[in-house]
PDB file of C-alpha atoms and ligand atoms in Angstrom:
ATOM      1  CA  MET A   1      97.652 100.932 124.478  1.00 88.00           C
ATOM      2  CA  ASP A   2      96.681  99.882 120.935  1.00 95.00           C
ATOM      3  CA  ARG A   3      98.494  96.796 119.719  1.00 96.00           C
ATOM      4  CA  GLY A   4      99.751  98.638 116.639  1.00 97.00           C
ATOM      5  CA  LEU A   5     101.235 101.416 118.770  1.00 97.00           C
ATOM      6  CA  LYS A   6     103.022  98.907 120.982  1.00 97.00           C
ATOM      7  CA  ILE A   7     104.448  97.266 117.865  1.00 97.00           C
ATOM      8  CA  LEU A   8     105.690 100.646 116.572  1.00 97.00           C
ATOM      9  CA  LEU A   9     107.252 101.609 119.915  1.00 96.00           C
ATOM     10  CA  ASP A  10     109.046  98.257 120.257  1.00 95.00           C
ATOM     11  CA  ILE A  11     110.612  98.109 116.788  1.00 95.00           C
ATOM     12  CA  TYR A  12     113.231 100.824 117.033  1.00 95.00           C
ATOM     13  CA  TRP A  13     113.934 101.116 120.732  1.00 93.00           C
ATOM     14  CA  CYS A  14     114.906  98.958 123.713  1.00 90.00           C
ATOM     15  CA  SER A  15     116.220  99.692 127.192  1.00 88.00           C
ATOM     16  CA  LYS A  16     119.702 100.201 125.723  1.00 91.00           C
ATOM     17  CA  GLY A  17     118.519 102.655 123.067  1.00 92.00           C
ATOM     18  CA  TRP A  18     118.185 102.348 119.268  1.00 94.00           C
ATOM     19  CA  LYS A  19     118.087  98.822 117.872  1.00 92.00           C
ATOM     20  CA  LYS A  20     117.990  97.238 114.441  1.00 92.00           C
ATOM     21  CA  PRO A  21     114.345  97.276 113.358  1.00 92.00           C
ATOM     22  CA  LEU A  22     112.878  93.825 112.779  1.00 91.00           C
ATOM     23  CA  ILE A  23     109.176  93.210 112.301  1.00 94.00           C
ATOM     24  CA  SER A  24     107.073  90.257 111.161  1.00 95.00           C
ATOM     25  CA  ASP A  25     104.686  90.699 108.241  1.00 96.00           C
ATOM     26  CA  GLU A  26     101.804  89.963 110.599  1.00 97.00           C
ATOM     27  CA  ASP A  27     102.779  92.697 113.096  1.00 97.00           C
ATOM     28  CA  PHE A  28     103.334  95.175 110.272  1.00 97.00           C
ATOM     29  CA  GLU A  29      99.833  94.517 108.937  1.00 97.00           C
ATOM     30  CA  ILE A  30      98.331  95.040 112.412  1.00 97.00           C
ATOM     31  CA  ALA A  31     100.202  98.317 112.947  1.00 97.00           C
ATOM     32  CA  LYS A  32      99.416  99.468 109.407  1.00 98.00           C
ATOM     33  CA  ASN A  33      95.708  98.697 109.707  1.00 97.00           C
ATOM     34  CA  GLU A  34      95.567 100.656 112.959  1.00 97.00           C
ATOM     35  CA  GLY A  35      97.280 103.638 111.277  1.00 97.00           C
ATOM     36  CA  TYR A  36     100.577 103.505 113.169  1.00 98.00           C
ATOM     37  CA  MET A  37     102.807 102.180 110.371  1.00 98.00           C
ATOM     38  CA  PHE A  38     102.996 102.858 106.669  1.00 98.00           C
ATOM     39  CA  ASP A  39     104.315 101.454 103.416  1.00 97.00           C
ATOM     40  CA  TYR A  40     107.449 103.151 102.120  1.00 97.00           C
ATOM     41  CA  PRO A  41     106.229 106.412 100.520  1.00 97.00           C
ATOM     42  CA  ALA A  42     106.246 107.239  96.820  1.00 96.00           C
ATOM     43  CA  PRO A  43     108.755 109.928  95.775  1.00 94.00           C
ATOM     44  CA  VAL A  44     107.530 113.519  96.174  1.00 95.00           C
ATOM     45  CA  SER A  45     109.466 116.340  94.504  1.00 96.00           C
ATOM     46  CA  HIS A  46     110.740 119.354  96.417  1.00 97.00           C
ATOM     47  CA  GLU A  47     108.217 121.613  94.711  1.00 97.00           C
ATOM     48  CA  GLU A  48     105.323 119.251  95.411  1.00 97.00           C
ATOM     49  CA  THR A  49     106.395 118.916  99.056  1.00 98.00           C
ATOM     50  CA  LEU A  50     106.322 122.709  99.459  1.00 98.00           C
ATOM     51  CA  ASP A  51     102.910 122.829  97.746  1.00 98.00           C
ATOM     52  CA  GLN A  52     101.569 120.178 100.127  1.00 98.00           C
ATOM     53  CA  ILE A  53     103.010 122.092 103.100  1.00 98.00           C
ATOM     54  CA  ARG A  54     101.325 125.313 101.951  1.00 98.00           C
ATOM     55  CA  GLU A  55      98.026 123.495 101.489  1.00 98.00           C
ATOM     56  CA  ILE A  56      98.047 121.723 104.836  1.00 98.00           C
ATOM     57  CA  THR A  57      99.140 124.741 106.888  1.00 98.00           C
ATOM     58  CA  SER A  58      96.235 126.679 105.365  1.00 98.00           C
ATOM     59  CA  ARG A  59      93.870 124.146 106.982  1.00 98.00           C
ATOM     60  CA  ILE A  60      95.392 124.419 110.479  1.00 98.00           C
ATOM     61  CA  SER A  61      95.257 127.418 112.809  1.00 98.00           C
ATOM     62  CA  PRO A  62      97.822 128.435 115.441  1.00 98.00           C
ATOM     63  CA  ALA A  63      95.081 127.865 118.045  1.00 98.00           C
ATOM     64  CA  ASP A  64      94.669 124.222 116.911  1.00 98.00           C
ATOM     65  CA  VAL A  65      98.314 123.315 117.493  1.00 98.00           C
ATOM     66  CA  ALA A  66      98.566 125.374 120.706  1.00 98.00           C
ATOM     67  CA  ASN A  67      95.539 123.520 122.076  1.00 98.00           C
ATOM     68  CA  THR A  68      96.952 120.069 121.383  1.00 98.00           C
ATOM     69  CA  PHE A  69     100.427 121.022 122.635  1.00 98.00           C
ATOM     70  CA  LEU A  70      98.868 122.086 125.931  1.00 98.00           C
ATOM     71  CA  TYR A  71      96.712 118.945 126.026  1.00 98.00           C
ATOM     72  CA  SER A  72      99.860 116.811 125.770  1.00 98.00           C
ATOM     73  CA  LEU A  73     101.367 118.268 128.943  1.00 98.00           C
ATOM     74  CA  SER A  74      99.064 116.629 131.506  1.00 98.00           C
ATOM     75  CA  THR A  75      98.176 113.577 129.398  1.00 98.00           C
ATOM     76  CA  ARG A  76     101.707 112.755 128.150  1.00 98.00           C
ATOM     77  CA  LYS A  77     100.177 112.005 124.748  1.00 98.00           C
ATOM     78  CA  LEU A  78     103.255 113.077 122.851  1.00 98.00           C
ATOM     79  CA  GLU A  79     101.756 112.718 119.386  1.00 98.00           C
ATOM     80  CA  TYR A  80      99.649 115.764 120.254  1.00 98.00           C
ATOM     81  CA  ARG A  81     102.739 117.776 121.271  1.00 98.00           C
ATOM     82  CA  SER A  82     104.723 117.531 118.063  1.00 98.00           C
ATOM     83  CA  ALA A  83     102.529 119.568 115.700  1.00 98.00           C
ATOM     84  CA  LEU A  84     103.253 122.902 117.414  1.00 98.00           C
ATOM     85  CA  GLY A  85     106.868 122.624 116.262  1.00 98.00           C
ATOM     86  CA  SER A  86     106.055 121.306 112.797  1.00 98.00           C
ATOM     87  CA  TYR A  87     103.370 123.916 112.189  1.00 98.00           C
ATOM     88  CA  TRP A  88     105.473 126.936 113.130  1.00 98.00           C
ATOM     89  CA  TYR A  89     108.348 125.614 111.054  1.00 98.00           C
ATOM     90  CA  ALA A  90     106.247 124.656 108.051  1.00 98.00           C
ATOM     91  CA  VAL A  91     104.280 127.891 107.944  1.00 98.00           C
ATOM     92  CA  SER A  92     107.530 129.889 107.962  1.00 98.00           C
ATOM     93  CA  ILE A  93     109.292 128.196 105.031  1.00 98.00           C
ATOM     94  CA  PRO A  94     109.751 130.846 102.316  1.00 97.00           C
ATOM     95  CA  PRO A  95     109.330 130.050  98.606  1.00 96.00           C
ATOM     96  CA  HIS A  96     112.650 128.694  97.333  1.00 96.00           C
ATOM     97  CA  LYS A  97     114.224 126.179  94.989  1.00 96.00           C
ATOM     98  CA  SER A  98     116.274 123.213  96.137  1.00 93.00           C
ATOM     99  CA  THR A  99     119.883 123.503  95.069  1.00 77.00           C
ATOM    100  CA  GLU A 100     120.518 119.745  95.254  1.00 90.00           C
ATOM    101  CA  ASP A 101     118.516 116.782  93.939  1.00 90.00           C
ATOM    102  CA  HIS A 102     119.210 114.629  96.984  1.00 93.00           C
ATOM    103  CA  HIS A 103     118.660 117.192  99.741  1.00 95.00           C
ATOM    104  CA  CYS A 104     117.504 120.766 100.238  1.00 96.00           C
ATOM    105  CA  TYR A 105     119.863 122.629 102.552  1.00 94.00           C
ATOM    106  CA  CYS A 106     117.214 125.307 103.080  1.00 95.00           C
ATOM    107  CA  CYS A 107     114.119 123.378 104.291  1.00 96.00           C
ATOM    108  CA  GLY A 108     115.630 119.936 104.915  1.00 96.00           C
ATOM    109  CA  TRP A 109     113.592 118.134 102.213  1.00 97.00           C
ATOM    110  CA  TYR A 110     114.957 114.846 100.913  1.00 96.00           C
ATOM    111  CA  PRO A 111     113.458 112.596  98.228  1.00 95.00           C
ATOM    112  CA  TRP A 112     111.933 109.231  99.092  1.00 97.00           C
ATOM    113  CA  LYS A 113     113.768 106.635  97.010  1.00 95.00           C
ATOM    114  CA  ILE A 114     112.335 104.938  93.931  1.00 94.00           C
ATOM    115  CA  THR A 115     114.264 101.784  94.882  1.00 95.00           C
ATOM    116  CA  PRO A 116     114.871 102.009  98.645  1.00 95.00           C
ATOM    117  CA  ASP A 117     117.512  99.758 100.208  1.00 94.00           C
ATOM    118  CA  ALA A 118     116.796  97.593 103.274  1.00 92.00           C
ATOM    119  CA  TYR A 119     117.719 100.350 105.725  1.00 93.00           C
ATOM    120  CA  GLU A 120     115.531 102.916 103.983  1.00 93.00           C
ATOM    121  CA  LEU A 121     112.642 100.446 103.747  1.00 92.00           C
ATOM    122  CA  SER A 122     112.754  99.707 107.460  1.00 92.00           C
ATOM    123  CA  HIS A 123     112.762 103.410 108.376  1.00 95.00           C
ATOM    124  CA  GLY A 124     110.752 105.490 105.873  1.00 96.00           C
ATOM    125  CA  LEU A 125     107.796 107.175 107.533  1.00 97.00           C
ATOM    126  CA  ASN A 126     107.708 104.648 110.365  1.00 98.00           C
ATOM    127  CA  VAL A 127     110.745 105.933 112.216  1.00 97.00           C
ATOM    128  CA  LEU A 128     109.243 109.416 111.977  1.00 98.00           C
ATOM    129  CA  ASN A 129     106.020 108.159 113.522  1.00 98.00           C
ATOM    130  CA  PHE A 130     107.991 106.295 116.183  1.00 98.00           C
ATOM    131  CA  GLU A 131     109.767 109.536 117.166  1.00 98.00           C
ATOM    132  CA  ARG A 132     106.451 111.354 117.148  1.00 98.00           C
ATOM    133  CA  TYR A 133     104.857 108.970 119.641  1.00 98.00           C
ATOM    134  CA  LYS A 134     108.020 108.395 121.677  1.00 97.00           C
ATOM    135  CA  TRP A 135     109.259 111.958 122.176  1.00 98.00           C
ATOM    136  CA  GLY A 136     106.818 114.340 120.488  1.00 98.00           C
ATOM    137  CA  GLY A 137     108.919 114.279 117.292  1.00 98.00           C
ATOM    138  CA  VAL A 138     112.565 115.072 116.710  1.00 97.00           C
ATOM    139  CA  ARG A 139     112.823 116.398 113.155  1.00 97.00           C
ATOM    140  CA  HIS A 140     110.279 119.245 113.265  1.00 98.00           C
ATOM    141  CA  VAL A 141     112.579 121.405 111.143  1.00 97.00           C
ATOM    142  CA  GLN A 142     112.854 118.978 108.237  1.00 97.00           C
ATOM    143  CA  ALA A 143     110.220 119.502 105.563  1.00 98.00           C
ATOM    144  CA  ASN A 144     109.460 115.762 105.232  1.00 98.00           C
ATOM    145  CA  TYR A 145     108.764 115.318 108.942  1.00 98.00           C
ATOM    146  CA  ALA A 146     106.841 118.587 109.309  1.00 98.00           C
ATOM    147  CA  LEU A 147     104.527 117.609 106.443  1.00 98.00           C
ATOM    148  CA  PHE A 148     104.039 114.043 107.692  1.00 98.00           C
ATOM    149  CA  ASP A 149     103.421 115.241 111.260  1.00 98.00           C
ATOM    150  CA  LEU A 150     100.753 117.729 110.155  1.00 98.00           C
ATOM    151  CA  GLN A 151      99.081 115.094 107.951  1.00 98.00           C
ATOM    152  CA  GLN A 152      98.882 112.783 110.979  1.00 98.00           C
ATOM    153  CA  PHE A 153      97.834 115.647 113.232  1.00 98.00           C
ATOM    154  CA  LEU A 154      94.666 116.144 111.189  1.00 98.00           C
ATOM    155  CA  LYS A 155      93.747 112.484 111.791  1.00 97.00           C
ATOM    156  CA  LEU A 156      93.964 112.687 115.601  1.00 97.00           C
ATOM    157  CA  PRO A 157      90.737 112.716 117.611  1.00 97.00           C
ATOM    158  CA  VAL A 158      89.779 116.261 118.640  1.00 96.00           C
ATOM    159  CA  VAL A 159      90.768 117.149 122.215  1.00 98.00           C
ATOM    160  CA  GLU A 160      90.516 120.153 124.520  1.00 98.00           C
ATOM    161  CA  HIS A 161      93.241 121.238 126.913  1.00 98.00           C
ATOM    162  CA  THR A 162      92.434 122.277 130.475  1.00 98.00           C
ATOM    163  CA  ALA A 163      93.479 124.969 132.949  1.00 98.00           C
ATOM    164  CA  GLU A 164      95.807 122.362 134.466  1.00 98.00           C
ATOM    165  CA  ASP A 165      97.706 122.167 131.165  1.00 98.00           C
ATOM    166  CA  GLU A 166      98.115 125.945 131.059  1.00 98.00           C
ATOM    167  CA  GLY A 167      99.375 125.811 134.649  1.00 98.00           C
ATOM    168  CA  ILE A 168     101.989 123.222 133.687  1.00 98.00           C
ATOM    169  CA  LEU A 169     103.262 125.417 130.841  1.00 98.00           C
ATOM    170  CA  HIS A 170     103.556 128.375 133.203  1.00 98.00           C
ATOM    171  CA  ASP A 171     105.426 126.247 135.764  1.00 98.00           C
ATOM    172  CA  ILE A 172     107.823 125.146 132.994  1.00 98.00           C
ATOM    173  CA  LEU A 173     108.455 128.704 131.836  1.00 98.00           C
ATOM    174  CA  ASP A 174     108.738 130.030 135.415  1.00 98.00           C
ATOM    175  CA  CYS A 175     111.839 127.846 135.782  1.00 98.00           C
ATOM    176  CA  VAL A 176     113.648 130.311 133.488  1.00 98.00           C
ATOM    177  CA  ASN A 177     113.596 132.861 136.340  1.00 97.00           C
ATOM    178  CA  GLU A 178     115.459 130.473 138.644  1.00 98.00           C
ATOM    179  CA  LEU A 179     118.409 130.012 136.281  1.00 98.00           C
ATOM    180  CA  GLU A 180     121.676 131.945 136.138  1.00 98.00           C
ATOM    181  CA  PRO A 181     121.685 134.421 133.214  1.00 97.00           C
ATOM    182  CA  SER A 182     124.304 132.399 131.309  1.00 96.00           C
ATOM    183  CA  ASN A 183     122.472 129.067 131.698  1.00 96.00           C
ATOM    184  CA  LYS A 184     121.295 127.385 128.491  1.00 95.00           C
ATOM    185  CA  ALA A 185     118.526 124.978 127.490  1.00 95.00           C
ATOM    186  CA  GLY A 186     120.354 122.045 129.110  1.00 95.00           C
ATOM    187  CA  ALA A 187     120.166 123.682 132.535  1.00 97.00           C
ATOM    188  CA  LEU A 188     116.504 124.497 131.979  1.00 97.00           C
ATOM    189  CA  GLN A 189     115.804 120.859 131.075  1.00 97.00           C
ATOM    190  CA  LYS A 190     117.570 119.653 134.227  1.00 97.00           C
ATOM    191  CA  LEU A 191     115.601 122.033 136.466  1.00 98.00           C
ATOM    192  CA  ILE A 192     112.247 121.040 134.923  1.00 98.00           C
ATOM    193  CA  THR A 193     113.168 117.353 135.271  1.00 96.00           C
ATOM    194  CA  LYS A 194     114.272 117.832 138.905  1.00 96.00           C
ATOM    195  CA  LYS A 195     111.092 119.678 139.864  1.00 96.00           C
ATOM    196  CA  LYS A 196     108.917 116.935 138.328  1.00 96.00           C
ATOM    197  CA  ILE A 197     106.547 119.515 136.890  1.00 97.00           C
ATOM    198  CA  LEU A 198     105.010 116.959 134.525  1.00 97.00           C
ATOM    199  CA  ARG A 199     105.113 113.200 133.924  1.00 97.00           C
ATOM    200  CA  SER A 200     108.065 113.065 131.584  1.00 97.00           C
ATOM    201  CA  ASN A 201     111.716 112.197 131.127  1.00 96.00           C
ATOM    202  CA  LYS A 202     114.868 113.997 130.021  1.00 96.00           C
ATOM    203  CA  GLN A 203     114.423 113.268 126.307  1.00 96.00           C
ATOM    204  CA  GLU A 204     110.801 114.374 126.282  1.00 97.00           C
ATOM    205  CA  ILE A 205     111.680 117.640 128.017  1.00 98.00           C
ATOM    206  CA  ASP A 206     114.570 118.265 125.610  1.00 97.00           C
ATOM    207  CA  VAL A 207     112.107 117.969 122.722  1.00 98.00           C
ATOM    208  CA  LEU A 208     109.507 120.063 124.525  1.00 98.00           C
ATOM    209  CA  LEU A 209     112.085 122.862 124.825  1.00 98.00           C
ATOM    210  CA  ASP A 210     113.044 122.414 121.149  1.00 97.00           C
ATOM    211  CA  ILE A 211     109.388 122.979 120.250  1.00 98.00           C
ATOM    212  CA  LEU A 212     109.133 126.056 122.493  1.00 98.00           C
ATOM    213  CA  GLY A 213     112.171 127.384 120.617  1.00 98.00           C
ATOM    214  CA  ILE A 214     110.814 126.626 117.148  1.00 98.00           C
ATOM    215  CA  CYS A 215     107.562 128.472 117.862  1.00 98.00           C
ATOM    216  CA  GLY A 216     109.615 131.367 119.286  1.00 98.00           C
ATOM    217  CA  VAL A 217     108.687 131.366 122.989  1.00 98.00           C
ATOM    218  CA  LEU A 218     112.290 130.453 123.849  1.00 98.00           C
ATOM    219  CA  SER A 219     114.201 132.464 121.259  1.00 97.00           C
ATOM    220  CA  SER A 220     116.308 135.613 121.205  1.00 96.00           C
ATOM    221  CA  ASP A 221     116.824 138.746 119.122  1.00 96.00           C
ATOM    222  CA  ARG A 222     120.144 137.257 117.980  1.00 94.00           C
ATOM    223  CA  ASN A 223     118.517 133.983 116.935  1.00 95.00           C
ATOM    224  CA  PRO A 224     114.788 134.505 116.479  1.00 97.00           C
ATOM    225  CA  CYS A 225     112.328 131.796 115.502  1.00 97.00           C
ATOM    226  CA  TYR A 226     111.633 130.775 111.896  1.00 98.00           C
ATOM    227  CA  ALA A 227     108.472 132.887 111.644  1.00 98.00           C
ATOM    228  CA  VAL A 228     110.453 136.033 112.490  1.00 98.00           C
ATOM    229  CA  ARG A 229     113.528 135.279 110.374  1.00 97.00           C
ATOM    230  CA  PHE A 230     113.705 131.976 108.540  1.00 97.00           C
ATOM    231  CA  CYS A 231     116.992 130.188 109.060  1.00 94.00           C
ATOM    232  CA  GLY A 232     117.918 127.494 106.548  1.00 92.00           C
ATOM    233  CA  GLU A 233     119.441 124.184 107.580  1.00 88.00           C
ATOM    234  CA  SER A 234     122.960 125.196 106.580  1.00 83.00           C
ATOM    235  CA  ASP A 235     122.846 128.394 108.700  1.00 86.00           C
ATOM    236  CA  ARG A 236     121.595 126.989 111.994  1.00 85.00           C
ATOM    237  CA  ASN A 237     124.709 125.618 113.620  1.00 75.00           C
ATOM    238  CA  PRO A 238     128.120 127.073 112.866  1.00 68.00           C
ATOM    239  CA  PRO A 239     130.861 124.387 112.745  1.00 62.00           C
ATOM    240  CA  GLU A 240     132.300 125.364 116.153  1.00 62.00           C
ATOM    241  CA  PHE A 241     128.884 124.951 117.745  1.00 69.00           C
ATOM    242  CA  THR A 242     128.558 121.960 120.076  1.00 69.00           C
ATOM    243  CA  ASN A 243     125.024 122.258 121.470  1.00 75.00           C
ATOM    244  CA  ASP A 244     122.897 119.553 119.833  1.00 81.00           C
ATOM    245  CA  ARG A 245     119.466 120.968 120.612  1.00 91.00           C
ATOM    246  CA  SER A 246     117.283 122.288 117.801  1.00 93.00           C
ATOM    247  CA  TYR A 247     117.556 125.839 116.446  1.00 95.00           C
ATOM    248  CA  PRO A 248     116.894 128.404 117.917  1.00 95.00           C
ATOM    249  CA  VAL A 249     116.745 127.096 121.520  1.00 95.00           C
ATOM    250  CA  ASN A 250     120.306 125.795 121.006  1.00 94.00           C
ATOM    251  CA  HIS A 251     121.426 129.448 120.941  1.00 93.00           C
ATOM    252  CA  TRP A 252     119.135 130.562 123.785  1.00 96.00           C
ATOM    253  CA  LYS A 253     120.339 131.692 127.223  1.00 96.00           C
ATOM    254  CA  ALA A 254     118.320 132.309 130.379  1.00 97.00           C
ATOM    255  CA  SER A 255     119.152 136.021 130.071  1.00 97.00           C
ATOM    256  CA  ASP A 256     117.083 136.032 126.852  1.00 97.00           C
ATOM    257  CA  GLY A 257     114.056 135.131 128.992  1.00 98.00           C
ATOM    258  CA  ILE A 258     110.678 134.307 127.506  1.00 98.00           C
ATOM    259  CA  CYS A 259     109.567 136.023 124.315  1.00 98.00           C
ATOM    260  CA  LYS A 260     106.199 137.422 125.437  1.00 97.00           C
ATOM    261  CA  GLU A 261     105.411 138.680 121.954  1.00 97.00           C
ATOM    262  CA  ARG A 262     105.704 135.163 120.530  1.00 98.00           C
ATOM    263  CA  TYR A 263     103.848 133.654 123.495  1.00 98.00           C
ATOM    264  CA  LYS A 264     100.868 135.864 122.654  1.00 98.00           C
ATOM    265  CA  ILE A 265     100.977 134.900 118.969  1.00 98.00           C
ATOM    266  CA  VAL A 266     101.449 131.185 119.671  1.00 98.00           C
ATOM    267  CA  PHE A 267      99.092 130.696 122.627  1.00 98.00           C
ATOM    268  CA  GLY A 268      96.648 133.516 121.930  1.00 97.00           C
ATOM    269  CA  LYS A 269      96.949 135.221 125.301  1.00 95.00           C
ATOM    270  CA  GLU A 270      99.336 137.344 127.369  1.00 95.00           C
ATOM    271  CA  TYR A 271     102.084 135.519 129.228  1.00 92.00           C
TER     272      TYR A 271
HETATM  273 ZN1  LIG B   1     113.752 123.304 100.353  1.00 82.99          ZN
END
């Protein structure tokens, strides 16, 4: 593992979970020079963020992100997994204006601060990159993360997935048929974890299922993916809703099955 990556992975997380990020100037320089950590970003307006998203998604094809997602399954290189979620979210964001200066409740944009406090300084883009390498991302449906993830995606060395990767995805999706009709994403995660289909852990599989929801493979007619019907941040989880997975897999049930139409669009072949 690169030294810079080890530094990034150790800053925010320990065996007990999240920790207060502390880093020496020397370690930061190492991780920054290797491309794993970044200075706190300059402010980018809502409009400019959407422009950058439009520009970057025009340079990426669905086949590119499907290929790297598949590649991540056998290799456990989670930074290659994340972009499938970010791409299908980013490409689906409709033109809109932000109603608030501090946050857009449609696309999830928030402004980087002109004078960040200590907490903001120690998180910035680096916590996003940490989540990307640790779990394959978490905040795919926030404009800031989606844009950052796709920018980093274009810097990754080119890879090619194998037939083994496609087999793993099929084994994951075949688990849906073993569930009770009322089972939700949590039960699917537990079954995939129990069957040890891929080198992984609970958190990674939770995120993997989030991504399969965002791209629409695990979605429903009631709650389709963003590309079919964009759902703004404020409409995703009604107040009484307790499931903390990402939209729309948080609304999915085993009886909804696998969306073969979306599978074909996302992975370029019949399920
Ligand atoms: Zn917005």
